[in-house]
XYZ file of C-alpha atoms in Angstrom:
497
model
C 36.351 9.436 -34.617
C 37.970 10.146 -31.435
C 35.817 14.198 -29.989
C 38.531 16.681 -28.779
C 39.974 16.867 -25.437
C 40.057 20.513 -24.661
C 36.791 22.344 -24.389
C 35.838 25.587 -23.772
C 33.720 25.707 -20.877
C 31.533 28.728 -19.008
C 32.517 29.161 -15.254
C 30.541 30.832 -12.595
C 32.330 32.596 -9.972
C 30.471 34.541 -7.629
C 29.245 37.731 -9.778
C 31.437 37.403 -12.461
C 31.051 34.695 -15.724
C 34.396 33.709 -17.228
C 35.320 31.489 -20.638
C 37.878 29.183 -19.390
C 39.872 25.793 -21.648
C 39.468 22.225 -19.460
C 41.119 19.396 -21.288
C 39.159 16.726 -19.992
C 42.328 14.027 -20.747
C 44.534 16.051 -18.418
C 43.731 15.944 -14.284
C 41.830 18.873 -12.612
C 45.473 20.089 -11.323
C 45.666 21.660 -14.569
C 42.178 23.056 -15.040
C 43.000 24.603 -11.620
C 46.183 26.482 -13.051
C 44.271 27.933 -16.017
C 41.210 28.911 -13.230
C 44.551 30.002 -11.208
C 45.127 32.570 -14.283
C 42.359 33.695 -15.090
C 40.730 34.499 -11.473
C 44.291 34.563 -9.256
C 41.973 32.319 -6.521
C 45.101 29.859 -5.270
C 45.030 25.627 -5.942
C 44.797 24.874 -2.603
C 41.384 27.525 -1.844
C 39.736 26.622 -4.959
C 36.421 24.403 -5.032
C 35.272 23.402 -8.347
C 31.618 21.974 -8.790
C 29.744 20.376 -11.427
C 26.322 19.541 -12.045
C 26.197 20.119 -7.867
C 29.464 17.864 -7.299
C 33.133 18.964 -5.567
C 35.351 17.933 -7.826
C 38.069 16.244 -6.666
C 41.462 16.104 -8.130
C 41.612 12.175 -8.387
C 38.444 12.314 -10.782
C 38.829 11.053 -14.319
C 37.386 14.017 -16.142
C 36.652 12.393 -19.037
C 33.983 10.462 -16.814
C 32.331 13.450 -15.921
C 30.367 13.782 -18.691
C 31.370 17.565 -19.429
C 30.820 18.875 -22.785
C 31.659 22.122 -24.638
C 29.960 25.027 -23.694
C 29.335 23.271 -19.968
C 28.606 25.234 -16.664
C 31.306 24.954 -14.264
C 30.858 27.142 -11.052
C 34.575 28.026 -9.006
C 34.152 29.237 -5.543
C 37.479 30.954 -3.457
C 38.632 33.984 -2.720
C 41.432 35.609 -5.075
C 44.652 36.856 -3.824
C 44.995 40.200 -2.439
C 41.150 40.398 -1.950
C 41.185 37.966 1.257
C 42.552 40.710 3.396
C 40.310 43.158 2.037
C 37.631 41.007 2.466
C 38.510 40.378 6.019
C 37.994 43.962 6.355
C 34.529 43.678 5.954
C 31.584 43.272 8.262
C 30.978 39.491 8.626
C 27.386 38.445 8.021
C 26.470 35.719 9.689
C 23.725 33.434 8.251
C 21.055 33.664 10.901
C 21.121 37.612 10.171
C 20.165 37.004 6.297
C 16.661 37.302 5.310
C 14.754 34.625 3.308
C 15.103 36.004 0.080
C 19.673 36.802 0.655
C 19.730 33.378 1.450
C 17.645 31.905 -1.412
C 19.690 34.414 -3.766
C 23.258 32.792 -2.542
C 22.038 28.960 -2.607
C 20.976 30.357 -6.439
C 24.464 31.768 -6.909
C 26.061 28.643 -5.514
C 23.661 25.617 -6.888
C 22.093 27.100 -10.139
C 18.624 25.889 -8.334
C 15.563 28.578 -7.124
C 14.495 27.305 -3.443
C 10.462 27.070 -3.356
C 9.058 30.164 -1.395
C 8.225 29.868 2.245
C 4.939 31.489 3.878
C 5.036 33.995 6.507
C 3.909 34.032 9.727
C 0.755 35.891 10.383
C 1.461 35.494 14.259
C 1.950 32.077 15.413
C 0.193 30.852 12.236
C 3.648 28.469 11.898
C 1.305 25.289 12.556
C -0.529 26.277 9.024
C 2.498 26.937 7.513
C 4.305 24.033 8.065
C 0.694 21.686 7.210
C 0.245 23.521 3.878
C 4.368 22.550 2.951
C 3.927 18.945 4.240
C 1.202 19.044 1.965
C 2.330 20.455 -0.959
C 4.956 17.490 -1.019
C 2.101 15.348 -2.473
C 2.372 16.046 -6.167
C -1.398 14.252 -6.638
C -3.068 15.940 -3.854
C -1.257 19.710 -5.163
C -2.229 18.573 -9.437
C -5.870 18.113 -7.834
C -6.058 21.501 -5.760
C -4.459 23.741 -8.915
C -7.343 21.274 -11.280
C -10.312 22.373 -8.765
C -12.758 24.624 -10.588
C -15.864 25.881 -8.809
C -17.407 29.444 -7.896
C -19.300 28.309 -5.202
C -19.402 30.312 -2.071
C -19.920 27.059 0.567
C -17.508 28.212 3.127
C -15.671 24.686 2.508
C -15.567 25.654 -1.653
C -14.025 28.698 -0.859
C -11.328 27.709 1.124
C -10.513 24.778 -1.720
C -10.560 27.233 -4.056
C -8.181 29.792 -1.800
C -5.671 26.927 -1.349
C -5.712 26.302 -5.640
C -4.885 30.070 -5.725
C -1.886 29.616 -2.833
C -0.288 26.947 -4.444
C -0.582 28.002 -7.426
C 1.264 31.698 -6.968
C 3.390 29.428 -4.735
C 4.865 27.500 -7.962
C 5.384 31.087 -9.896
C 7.282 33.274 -7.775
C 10.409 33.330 -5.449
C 9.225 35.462 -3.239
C 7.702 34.460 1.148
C 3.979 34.600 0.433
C 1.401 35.798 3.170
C -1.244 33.604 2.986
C -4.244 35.315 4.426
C -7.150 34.762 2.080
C -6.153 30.743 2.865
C -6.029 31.625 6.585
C -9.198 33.990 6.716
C -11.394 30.915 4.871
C -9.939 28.351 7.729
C -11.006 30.701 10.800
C -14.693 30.291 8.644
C -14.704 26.798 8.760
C -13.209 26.545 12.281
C -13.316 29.354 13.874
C -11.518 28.807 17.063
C -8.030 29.256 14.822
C -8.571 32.804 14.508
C -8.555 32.972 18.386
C -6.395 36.188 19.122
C -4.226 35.848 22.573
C -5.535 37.766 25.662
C -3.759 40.614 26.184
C -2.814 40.623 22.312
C 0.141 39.353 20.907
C -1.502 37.758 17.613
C -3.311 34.920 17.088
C -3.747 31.674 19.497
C -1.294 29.132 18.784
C -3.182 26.226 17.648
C -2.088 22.527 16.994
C -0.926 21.223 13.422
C -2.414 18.091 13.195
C -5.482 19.455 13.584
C -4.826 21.772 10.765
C -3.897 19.051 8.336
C -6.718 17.193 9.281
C -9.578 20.362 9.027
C -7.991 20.948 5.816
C -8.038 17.805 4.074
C -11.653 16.790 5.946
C -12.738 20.661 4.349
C -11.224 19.558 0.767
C -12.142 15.907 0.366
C -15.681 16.603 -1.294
C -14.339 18.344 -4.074
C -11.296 16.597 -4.883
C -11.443 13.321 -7.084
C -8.843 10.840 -8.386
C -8.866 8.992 -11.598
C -6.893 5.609 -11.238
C -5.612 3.600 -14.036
C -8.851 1.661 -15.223
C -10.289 4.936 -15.903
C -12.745 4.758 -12.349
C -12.945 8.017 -10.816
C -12.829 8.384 -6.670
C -12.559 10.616 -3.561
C -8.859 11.753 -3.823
C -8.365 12.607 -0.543
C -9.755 8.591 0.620
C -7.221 7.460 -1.832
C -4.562 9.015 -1.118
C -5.026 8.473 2.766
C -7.483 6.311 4.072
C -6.227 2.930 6.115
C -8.962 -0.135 6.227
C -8.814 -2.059 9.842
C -9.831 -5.369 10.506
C -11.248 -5.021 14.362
C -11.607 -7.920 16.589
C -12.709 -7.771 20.141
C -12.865 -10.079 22.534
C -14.037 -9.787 26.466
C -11.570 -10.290 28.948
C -13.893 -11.680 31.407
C -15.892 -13.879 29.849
C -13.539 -15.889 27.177
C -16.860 -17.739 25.983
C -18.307 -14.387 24.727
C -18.373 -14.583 21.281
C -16.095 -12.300 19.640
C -17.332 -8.965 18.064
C -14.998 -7.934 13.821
C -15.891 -4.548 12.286
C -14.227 -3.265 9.427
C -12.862 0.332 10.538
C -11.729 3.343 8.742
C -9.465 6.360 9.462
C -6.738 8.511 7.646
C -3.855 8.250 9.654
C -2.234 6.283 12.515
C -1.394 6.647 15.786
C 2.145 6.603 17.634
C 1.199 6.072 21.350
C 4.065 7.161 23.751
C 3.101 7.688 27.061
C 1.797 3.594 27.064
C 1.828 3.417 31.255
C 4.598 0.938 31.875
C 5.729 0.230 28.760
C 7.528 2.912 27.475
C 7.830 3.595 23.841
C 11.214 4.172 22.079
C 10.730 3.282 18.307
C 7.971 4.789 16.154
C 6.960 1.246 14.985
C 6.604 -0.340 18.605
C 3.657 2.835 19.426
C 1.534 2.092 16.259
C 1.418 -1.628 17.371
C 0.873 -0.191 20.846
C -2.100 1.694 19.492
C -3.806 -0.620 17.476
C -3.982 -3.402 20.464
C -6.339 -1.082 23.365
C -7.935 -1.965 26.371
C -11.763 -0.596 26.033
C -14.416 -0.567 28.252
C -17.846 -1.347 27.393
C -21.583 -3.642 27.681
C -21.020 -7.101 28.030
C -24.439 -8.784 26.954
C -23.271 -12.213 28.557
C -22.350 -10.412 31.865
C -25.266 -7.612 31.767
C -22.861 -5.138 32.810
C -19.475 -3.072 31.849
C -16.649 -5.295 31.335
C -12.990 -5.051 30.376
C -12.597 -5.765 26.455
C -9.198 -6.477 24.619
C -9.598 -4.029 20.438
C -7.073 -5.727 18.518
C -6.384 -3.781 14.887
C -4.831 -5.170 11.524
C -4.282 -3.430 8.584
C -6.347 -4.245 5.641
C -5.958 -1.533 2.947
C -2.778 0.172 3.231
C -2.915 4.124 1.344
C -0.327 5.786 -1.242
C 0.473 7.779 1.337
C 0.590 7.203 5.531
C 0.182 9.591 7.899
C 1.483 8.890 11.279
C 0.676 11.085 14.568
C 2.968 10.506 17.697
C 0.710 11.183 20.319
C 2.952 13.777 22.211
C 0.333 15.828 23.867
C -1.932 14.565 26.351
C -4.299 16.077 28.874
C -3.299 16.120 32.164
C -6.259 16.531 35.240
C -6.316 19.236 37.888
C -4.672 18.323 41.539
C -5.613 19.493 44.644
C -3.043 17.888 46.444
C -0.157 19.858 44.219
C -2.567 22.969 43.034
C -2.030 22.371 39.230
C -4.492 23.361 36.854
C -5.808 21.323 34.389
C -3.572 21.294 31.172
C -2.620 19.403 27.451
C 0.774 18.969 28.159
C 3.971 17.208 25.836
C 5.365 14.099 26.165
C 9.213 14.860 25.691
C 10.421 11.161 25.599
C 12.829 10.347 22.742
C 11.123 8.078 19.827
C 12.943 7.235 17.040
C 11.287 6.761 13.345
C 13.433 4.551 10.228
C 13.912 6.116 6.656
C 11.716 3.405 5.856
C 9.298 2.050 7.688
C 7.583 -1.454 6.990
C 4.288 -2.756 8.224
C 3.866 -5.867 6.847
C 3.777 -7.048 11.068
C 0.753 -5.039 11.101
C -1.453 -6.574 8.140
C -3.909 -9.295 8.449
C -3.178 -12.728 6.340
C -5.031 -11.375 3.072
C -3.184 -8.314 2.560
C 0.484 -10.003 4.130
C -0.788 -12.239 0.881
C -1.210 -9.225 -1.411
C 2.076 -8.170 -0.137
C 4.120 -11.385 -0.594
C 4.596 -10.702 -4.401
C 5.441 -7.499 -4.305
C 8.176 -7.831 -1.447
C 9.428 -10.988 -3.540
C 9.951 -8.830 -6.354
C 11.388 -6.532 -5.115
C 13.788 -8.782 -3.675
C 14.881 -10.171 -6.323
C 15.544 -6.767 -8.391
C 17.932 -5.928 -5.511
C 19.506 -8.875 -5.808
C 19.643 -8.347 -10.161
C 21.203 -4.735 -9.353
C 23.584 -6.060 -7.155
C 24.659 -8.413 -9.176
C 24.824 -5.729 -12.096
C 26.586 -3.622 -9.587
C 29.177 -6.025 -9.496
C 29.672 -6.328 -13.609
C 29.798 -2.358 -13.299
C 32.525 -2.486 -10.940
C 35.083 -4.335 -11.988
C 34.658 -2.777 -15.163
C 35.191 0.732 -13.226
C 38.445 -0.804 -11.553
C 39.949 -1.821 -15.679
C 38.994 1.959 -16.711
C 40.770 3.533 -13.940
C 44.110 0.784 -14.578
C 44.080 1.857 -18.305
C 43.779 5.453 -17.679
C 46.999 4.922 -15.416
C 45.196 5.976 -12.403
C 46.230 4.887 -9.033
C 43.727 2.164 -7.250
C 42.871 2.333 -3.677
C 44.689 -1.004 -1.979
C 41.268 -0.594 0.216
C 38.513 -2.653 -1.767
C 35.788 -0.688 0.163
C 37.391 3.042 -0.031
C 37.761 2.118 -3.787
C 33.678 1.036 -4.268
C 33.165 3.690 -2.501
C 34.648 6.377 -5.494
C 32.454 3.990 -7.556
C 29.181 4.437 -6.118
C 30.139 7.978 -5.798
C 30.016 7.772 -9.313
C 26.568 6.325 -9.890
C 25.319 8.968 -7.155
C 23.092 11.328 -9.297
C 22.024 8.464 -11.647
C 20.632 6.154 -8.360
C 19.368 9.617 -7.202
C 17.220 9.999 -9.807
C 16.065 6.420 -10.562
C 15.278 6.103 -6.885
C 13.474 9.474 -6.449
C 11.191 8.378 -9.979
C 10.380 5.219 -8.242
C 9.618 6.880 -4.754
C 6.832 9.227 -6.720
C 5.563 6.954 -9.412
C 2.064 7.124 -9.826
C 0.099 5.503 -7.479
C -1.113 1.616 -8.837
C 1.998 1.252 -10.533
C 3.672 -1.438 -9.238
C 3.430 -3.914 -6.398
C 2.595 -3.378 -2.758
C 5.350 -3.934 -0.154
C 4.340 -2.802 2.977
C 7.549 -0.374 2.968
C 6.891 3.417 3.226
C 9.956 5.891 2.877
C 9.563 9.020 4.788
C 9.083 12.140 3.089
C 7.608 15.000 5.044
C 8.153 15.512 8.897
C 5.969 17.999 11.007
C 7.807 18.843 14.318
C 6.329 21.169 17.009
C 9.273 23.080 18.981
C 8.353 23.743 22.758
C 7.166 22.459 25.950
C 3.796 22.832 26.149
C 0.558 22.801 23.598
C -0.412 26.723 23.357
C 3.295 27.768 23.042
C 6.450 26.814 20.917
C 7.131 26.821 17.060
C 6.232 24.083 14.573
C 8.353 23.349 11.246
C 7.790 21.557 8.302
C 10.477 19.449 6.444
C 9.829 17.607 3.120
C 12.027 15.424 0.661
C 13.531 17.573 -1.959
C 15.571 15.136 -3.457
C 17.884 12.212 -2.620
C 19.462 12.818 0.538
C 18.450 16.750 0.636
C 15.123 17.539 2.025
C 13.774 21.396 2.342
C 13.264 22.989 6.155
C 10.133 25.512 5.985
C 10.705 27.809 9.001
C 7.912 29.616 8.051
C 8.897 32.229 5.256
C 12.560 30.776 6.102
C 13.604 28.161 3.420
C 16.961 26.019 3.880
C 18.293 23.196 2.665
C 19.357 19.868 5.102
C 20.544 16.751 4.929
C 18.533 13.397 6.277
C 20.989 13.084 8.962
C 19.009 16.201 10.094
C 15.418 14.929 9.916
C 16.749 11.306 11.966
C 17.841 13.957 14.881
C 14.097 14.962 15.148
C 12.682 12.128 17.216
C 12.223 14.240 20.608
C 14.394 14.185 23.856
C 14.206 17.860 24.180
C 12.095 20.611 22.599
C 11.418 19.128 19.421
C-alpha cells in the first residue's frame, strides 16, 4: 500500500515553531508557497534545510527521506519586517560572545557546540592541548575511567583532568580550568611563570604541554586490546618503534652500529640548511636521516656518522611536530641577543598522509595486506557506485525530472545524495577501535595545533579538531566555531600561523 503524500511537518523559524503541509510528490516550489503563507518570508529569500541540508528546488522530495511529524527549519526575513529590521543595530559576529554564538548555531543546526576553556592569561597553549586531546575518544574514556585518591602530584593532576573533561561533556557553558592548570604549575612549575612587570602568566609552548601532560598521565592510564591483554594506554595509543642504523662516514669498513628506538611523536624538520622543506612528508624523512657526531673506536677519535631511521611499529594515533622554533646564538657583530625564534616558511601537510616510504621491509610487509585490501574495497564501491548511479539517472527519468546533459554536474547531484550516508560510514571507519582492521600506513588528519605569532614567548595558539566529515571545530580558547577543511589546509605557515 502506497503511504500518503502530504505530511504534516514541524518547521523551525527563528523563535517561532509552526505546523506546516509538504506533499513530498509535489516540488519544493510548492512547499515554499504554503511556508510563503504561513510566515509571509518571499520564494526567492527563503532557505529551507533538512537534517543540516539547503534544499534545493530540483530535489525529488520523496528522496529525502522526510516523514510525518519531521523537523524542517526555514530561515528569511518576512515582508514588512526587513525594513524594520534594517533599522536595527547590526551585530557583527566578532562582537558576539561564546555562548550568543553557540545559542544561534543551536537555533540554526539543532546541534549544542562542545564548550571552550577560557583563558587564564595566555594559558591558550593549554587550552588548545587539552581540545586536541579530547579528540581521542580512548585516551578521554580512560581519563573519565581513572579512579584513585592519591595525592602524588602526577595522580592529582590525572584525576583534575577526569574532573575537566568530564564537566566538559555536561554543560554548554566556557569552563575555567584552574584546578587542571594549578596541578600542571606542580608538576612543572616554570608554566606558572607570571610576566615581569605583570600582565598574567608567561606564555609557554604547546607541545611541551601535550607532552608534560601525557608523560604526567601515562602511569595511570591502561588499555585493554582485543585478546583481553591489558597495557600502558598512553604507549599504545602513541608510541613509534625505530629501526636505527648508523654507519661512519669516514671509515666505510666500520662496522655498522642498529638499535631499536622509541619515542611518541615525529619530527617535521624545516629549517634543513640548504634544502629547504615545503611538504610535511619531505621534513619527517629529513629528520629521521641526521648527521651525528660521535667516538669512532676504529679511528680513536670523533668522527662524522650518517643515523638513518625506519619505522617499525606505527601507533593508532601519530603525532607530528614541525620544528618551527629554533634557537638562535647571540652576535656581536649585529648586537642580537640570544633568542628561540620561528621559522615562518610555508609547509604544507595532506588530509592523509601515508608512510609506508618510511617503514622498514617487515612492517612495508605487514602493510602490504592491508593496503591491498583496501584497494580492492575501493575498487568494489566504485563499482557499486556505478550500479547506484544509473539506477539514480532511471528514478529521476520516471519521476519526469529534467537530467543534466553534463554527465559530471549530474553525478555530482548523485553523490550529493549519498553525502550524509558516506559521512557517516567514513567517520565510523576513521574512529573504529583500534586492532580492528588492517594496517595501511595512511593516517587522516584530525586535530591541528597552530601557534599565531612571530616569536616563542608571544602570539596565540589554537586548537582545531575533526567534528565530522568535512566540518572540524576551531577552539579559540573559550571561543568555539565551526570551519570547513578548506580552513585547516590554509594553516601550513607563510605568515603568522
Amino acid at each position: 500500500m502506497e503511504g500518503k503524500s502530504v505530511l504534516k511537518v514541524n518547521v523551525k523559524w527563528g523563535r517561532e515553531s509552526l505546523s506546516a503541509d509538504i506533499d513530498v510528490k509535489a516540488d519544493l516550489t510548492a512547499f515554499k508557497k504554503e511556508l510563503q503563507r504561513l510566515t509571509t518570508v518571499p520564494i526567492e529569500k527563503q532557505k529551507i534545510l533538512f537534517k543540516g541540508k539547503i534544499l534545493k528546488d530540483d530535489m525529488a522530495l520523496a528522496d529525502l527521506g522526510i516523514t510525518e511529524g519531521a523537523a524542517i527549519m526555514l530561515m528569511g526575513a518576512a515582508e514588512g519586517k526587513a525594513l524594520a529590521e534594517q533599522t536595527q543595530k547590526t551585530v557583527f559576529v566578532e562582537d558576539l560572545t561564546a555562548q550568543e554564538k553557540a545559542k544561534i548555531f543551536k537555533e540554526q543546526t539543532g546541534e549544542v557546540l562542545p564548550s571552550g576553556l577560557v583563558n587564564m592569561g595566555n594559558t591558550c597553549y593549554m587550552n588548545a592541548s587539552l581540545q586536541c586531546l579530547r579528540r581521542i575518544n580512548e585516551f578521554k574514556e580512560s581519563v573519565q575511567k581513572f579512579s584513585s585518591q592519591d595525592t602524588a602530584p602526577d595522580v592529582k593532576l590525572t584525576r583534575s583532568l577526569k574532573n575537566l573533561m568530564t564537566y566538559l561533556d555536561n554543560t554548554d557553558e566556557s569552563v575555567k580550568p584552574i584546578e587542571f592548570f594549578q596541578n600542571l604549575t606542580i608538576i612543572r612549575p616554570h608554566f606558572g611563570e607570571m610576566q615581569h612587570g605583570g600582565g598574567g602568566f608567561k606564555q609557554q609552548d604547546a607541545d611541551e604541554c601535550f607532552q608534560a601532560i601525557i608523560d604526567a598521565v601515562a602511569p595511570y592510564l591502561t588499555y585493554e586490546n582485543l585478546e583481553g591483554d591489558k597495557e600502558n594506554l598512553i604507549d599504545f595509543l602513541f608510541r613509534i618503534d625505530f629501526k636505527a642504523t648508523i654507519r661512519n662516514q669516514e671509515n666505510p669498513d666500520e662496522p655498522a652500529e642498529t638499535r631499536t628506538e622509541y619515542n611518541r611523536k615525529l619530527s617535521c624538520i624545516i629549517d634543513n640548511q640548504k634544502n629547504p622543506i615545503d611538504h610535511l612528508f619531505d621534513g619527517i624523512k629529513a629528520a629521521l636521516d641526521e648527521s651525528v657526531t660521535k667516538y669512532s673506536p676504529s679511528l680513536s677519535r670523533d668522527a662524522e656518522y650518517i643515523k638513518s631511521s625506519r619505522i617499525s611499529r606505527l601507533p593508532p594515533y601519530l603525532v607530528v611536530q614541525k620544528i618551527r622554533f629554533l634557537w638562535k646564538k647571540a652576535s656581536d657583530t649585529t648586537g642580537s641577543k640570544a633568542t628561540k625564534a620561528k621559522i615562518l616558511r610555508n609547509v604544507s601537510f595532506p588530509k592523509i598522509l601515508d608512510l609506508y616510504p618510511l617503514c622498514d621491509s617487515e612492517l612495508q610487509q605487514k602493510l602490504d595486506k592491508g593496503r591491498a585490501y583496501e584497494k580492492k574495497q575501493l575498487e568494489e564501491k566504485a563499482e557499486s557506485d556505478k550500479g547506484r548511479f544509473e539506477k539514480y539517472k532511471k528514478d529521476l527519468e520516471l519521476q519526469g525530472k529534467m537530467i543534466a546533459d553534463d554527465t559530471r554536474t549530474l553525478y555530482k547531484q548523485f553523490q550529493e545524495t549519498l553525502m550524509e550516508e558516506e559521512t557517516k560510514s567514513h567517520d565510523e571507519l576513521l574512529y573504529r577501535t583500534p586492532g580492528t582492521g588492517l594496517e595501511t600506513g595512511n593516517y587522516q588528519l584530525v586535530a591541528v595545533l597552530t601557534h599565531k605569532g612571530r616569536t616563542s614567548d608571544s602570539g596565540h595558539y589554537v586548537g582545531w579538531v575533526h567534528k565530522k566529515g568535512d566540518d572540524w571545530l576551531k577552539y579559540d580558547d573559550d571561543v568555539v566555531s565551526v570551519v570547513k577543511f578548506e580552513e585547516i589546509s590554509n594553516l601550513r605557515g607563510g605568515g603568522d600561523w
